[in-house]
Amino acid sequence: MRKLIINGKPIEAPDGATILDAAKHAGIRIPTLCFLENREPIGACRVCLVEVTGARTLLSACSTPVSEGMEVKTNSPRVRAARKQVVELLLSEHDGNCPVCDRNQDCELQNLASELGIREIAYEGEKAKARIDDSTPALVRDNSKCIKCRRCVTVCSEMQGVGALYPQGRGFDTMIGPAFTLDLDGVACVQCGQCAAICPVGAISEKSHIESVWKALEDPTKTVVVQTAPAIRAALGECFDCEPGTLVTGKMTTALRELGFDAVFDTDFAADLTIMEEGTELLTRLKKALVDGEEVPLPMFTSCSPGWINFAEYYYPQFLPNLSTCKSPQQMFGAVAKTYYAQKIGVKPDDLIVVSVMPCTAKKFECGREEMNDSGARDVDYVLTTREIGRMIKEAGIDFMSLEDSKMDAPMGLSSGAADIFANTGGVMEAALRTAYEIVTGRSLPMENLHVKPVAGLEGIKEASIKIEGAVSDWSFLEGVTVNVAVAHGLGNARRLLERIKNGEKSYHFVEIMTCPGGCIGGGGQPRFTDDSVRLKRINAIYAEDEGKTVRKSHENEAVQQLYKEFLGAPLGEKSHHLLHTHYHEKDVV
Amino acid sequence: MVENATCNCACSEELTEEEMILQLDELIGEYQNKPGGLIPALQIVQSRFGYLPESVLKKISRDFGKPYSEVAGVVSFYSFFSTVPRGKNMVRVCLGTACYVRGGKEVLASVKKELGIDVGETTENRQFSLDVGRCFGACGLAPVIMVNDDVHQRVKPSKIGELLRAYAISEEGVTQ
Ligand code: SF4
Ligand code: SF4
Ligand code: SF4
Ligand code: FES
């Protein structure tokens, strides 16, 4: 421990802590821009300058370690003036117009300017030329707003192991982006949107579908239904200044009705359906391997996360046969809505518009994949991020916080708690185990409150082993078998796990991979700013939602049972195969 | 315009990109798994081939397991690297403050006109490439241009043609 003094206050901080750590711990705020938790400080922005007695210059708090007896001032006139200068310089080179910017009222640069009391910009800086990159289905980049903090570079290469963004060129002309002056579609970006979630300003954002959705809602010839992913209910409140982790399922449902959607449904319904298909697929693969002695690709990987699918197609094509052939819940929902539900209400698939609300930008990419038209029309028409639906609710003048709760519509709004936890890392695995274990043994998963604790939480790679005991006769070949599973979230962790599997260090039966850290609750389309404490709060809210449900297992969802009875037949049956399953292709990295 | 006799130097032995790619393994294979091996490898390839074509960079990116954006970032950071074939003579016009105020801009315009190329480009006959710099440390005698390693001080826009012609000629080894 080191003793130091910050703003006259004696403080203790562990060895190796930075001034920023120490201050944060003592409840003293130092503004930052380029700093990211759990990462090496880059020291690019100089916003975190502080005065250290005895030091000639001001030092950046994020990268200066504390030392014994250090005296720090975080708020002296000299510090304030320097910080102001730093931010004024950033603003002078920044080509933005706040009132019409996507990030207005949600911008770290704007907040800093206001916090530091900047009223005029004393410099006339050379501004970067605006170059809009809207080459991909999910994201829009605007270099002229980039302040070169490099947060996106760190996130894309270290957290996601992709490395699509990197500083190009040098000096003032440096641009943060894909190779040379290529657009994002020129490199192997997986569309996860983690860069958009971490960008402090309006330089990377999702490609908006808001206008198209308003148009659809106003079109009297269309029936417009909406599905909301499980992760939305634990995050949307943040768009309306709620604490992270506030569940707003009921208000969200009411708000969607007020926006004019003809039916408010739940991606949860399709998550339950996914478990039926994917669970059956897993058990079938295991049977083939253990009984028929066939060569089947194991471990089986989950396939709900489109960024992960892209990642596998680019970087691990050898594992494509291991991916579950199940479409993601979003796409299953679309395919079922435009067939089963459309028939039920007597609407032509072409006249039914399916809108998704997703925590994810890659879902915008996914809904445009050419394989996703099995209903005869495009299965999902538009995808809104959590941030976009928040904006639409505001645009409509709805006072979200004073809305009454309401319930989602039948049949595709009914779901189990197992579906809710699809939002969390480890959740798909837990949901699958709840059902698969019960199919095989006829008994509930023997774990407290049905939770598979070892695969929950923010650890990057998690493992669990479950021994099958008392298998029913159909599945007796699994008697005594220990099923090994693993879970990774964040593609950097996925890469580490895949390497271990590739070189034979580890072997599993079933592996869950989610693109974003924390799972969908930490998706690239969620309210900013997401750090680990926010992730944990959303994760806990999702578990609470699950525990509050009367039905906690996917196979007990009566609406899904009815769907099989009336329409699909059996899991992995012919109709399922056609509507709910897909295939993948290798893509070139460069 | 600077007139050049048709070039009869290395161009005839110039490798195609396919040929370059075939040589990569032998040239830089040993750097593939070395930490920090990317920059030295790029330097070797640049020195050997004179430039780093896109297909070669993509191959290096794949072989080294480095994202293409990172490789491009490195290449575009160091002025030593070039992604287009460079001319035999590198002309750099200083646009540092002193040169800029003492007519550097006019000098640049004149060079562009004489060579018929823009900054960052190379003449079709590969005799000259043009770049700008910020201060060559000869501010007292601005405006300054550099041709290869030679510093030319107090250059006049009207004399640029003559100055450049000397290089084209000396390269040919012909005196007129
Ligand atoms: S990025 Fe922030 S500061 Fe820049 S225009 Fe947008 S809101 Fe304003
Ligand atoms: S979307 Fe994901 S992969 Fe693409 S640039 Fe952003 S962080 Fe990188
Ligand atoms: S795009 Fe955003 S996150 Fe990336 S360097 Fe620019 S400002 Fe920072
Ligand atoms: S936050 Fe410390 S230098 Fe950017």
PDB file of C-alpha atoms and ligand atoms in Angstrom, chain A residues 139 152 155-156 160 162-165 184 188-196 361, ligand 2:
ATOM      1  CA  LEU A 139     -22.464   0.565 -39.175  1.00  0.00           C
ATOM      2  CA  CYS A 152     -12.253   1.397 -30.888  1.00  0.00           C
ATOM      3  CA  VAL A 155     -11.727  -2.958 -28.362  1.00  0.00           C
ATOM      4  CA  CYS A 156     -11.661  -4.338 -31.892  1.00  0.00           C
ATOM      5  CA  GLN A 160     -12.735  -8.926 -30.142  1.00  0.00           C
ATOM      6  CA  VAL A 162     -10.495  -8.875 -35.028  1.00  0.00           C
ATOM      7  CA  GLY A 163      -8.287  -5.847 -35.655  1.00  0.00           C
ATOM      8  CA  ALA A 164     -10.399  -4.210 -38.349  1.00  0.00           C
ATOM      9  CA  LEU A 165      -9.590  -0.715 -37.091  1.00  0.00           C
ATOM     10  CA  LEU A 184     -15.179  -1.286 -43.443  1.00  0.00           C
ATOM     11  CA  ALA A 188     -12.840  -8.752 -42.113  1.00  0.00           C
ATOM     12  CA  CYS A 189     -15.088  -6.822 -39.697  1.00  0.00           C
ATOM     13  CA  VAL A 190     -17.712  -9.008 -38.028  1.00  0.00           C
ATOM     14  CA  GLN A 191     -20.220  -6.156 -37.524  1.00  0.00           C
ATOM     15  CA  CYS A 192     -20.407  -6.609 -33.760  1.00  0.00           C
ATOM     16  CA  GLY A 193     -20.621  -2.877 -33.126  1.00  0.00           C
ATOM     17  CA  GLN A 194     -18.415  -2.951 -30.049  1.00  0.00           C
ATOM     18  CA  CYS A 195     -16.540  -0.062 -31.670  1.00  0.00           C
ATOM     19  CA  ALA A 196     -19.784   1.894 -31.938  1.00  0.00           C
ATOM     20  CA  THR A 361     -25.695  -4.236 -34.664  1.00  0.00           C
TER      21      THR A 361
HETATM   22  S1  SF4 C   2     -17.937  -3.914 -35.666  1.00  0.00           S
HETATM   23 FE1  SF4 C   2     -16.671  -5.190 -34.300  1.00  0.00          FE
HETATM   24  S2  SF4 C   2     -15.252  -6.183 -35.731  1.00  0.00           S
HETATM   25 FE2  SF4 C   2     -16.143  -4.470 -36.842  1.00  0.00          FE
HETATM   26  S3  SF4 C   2     -14.737  -2.777 -36.538  1.00  0.00           S
HETATM   27 FE3  SF4 C   2     -16.263  -2.621 -34.924  1.00  0.00          FE
HETATM   28  S4  SF4 C   2     -15.386  -3.724 -33.175  1.00  0.00           S
HETATM   29 FE4  SF4 C   2     -14.227  -4.325 -34.997  1.00  0.00          FE
END
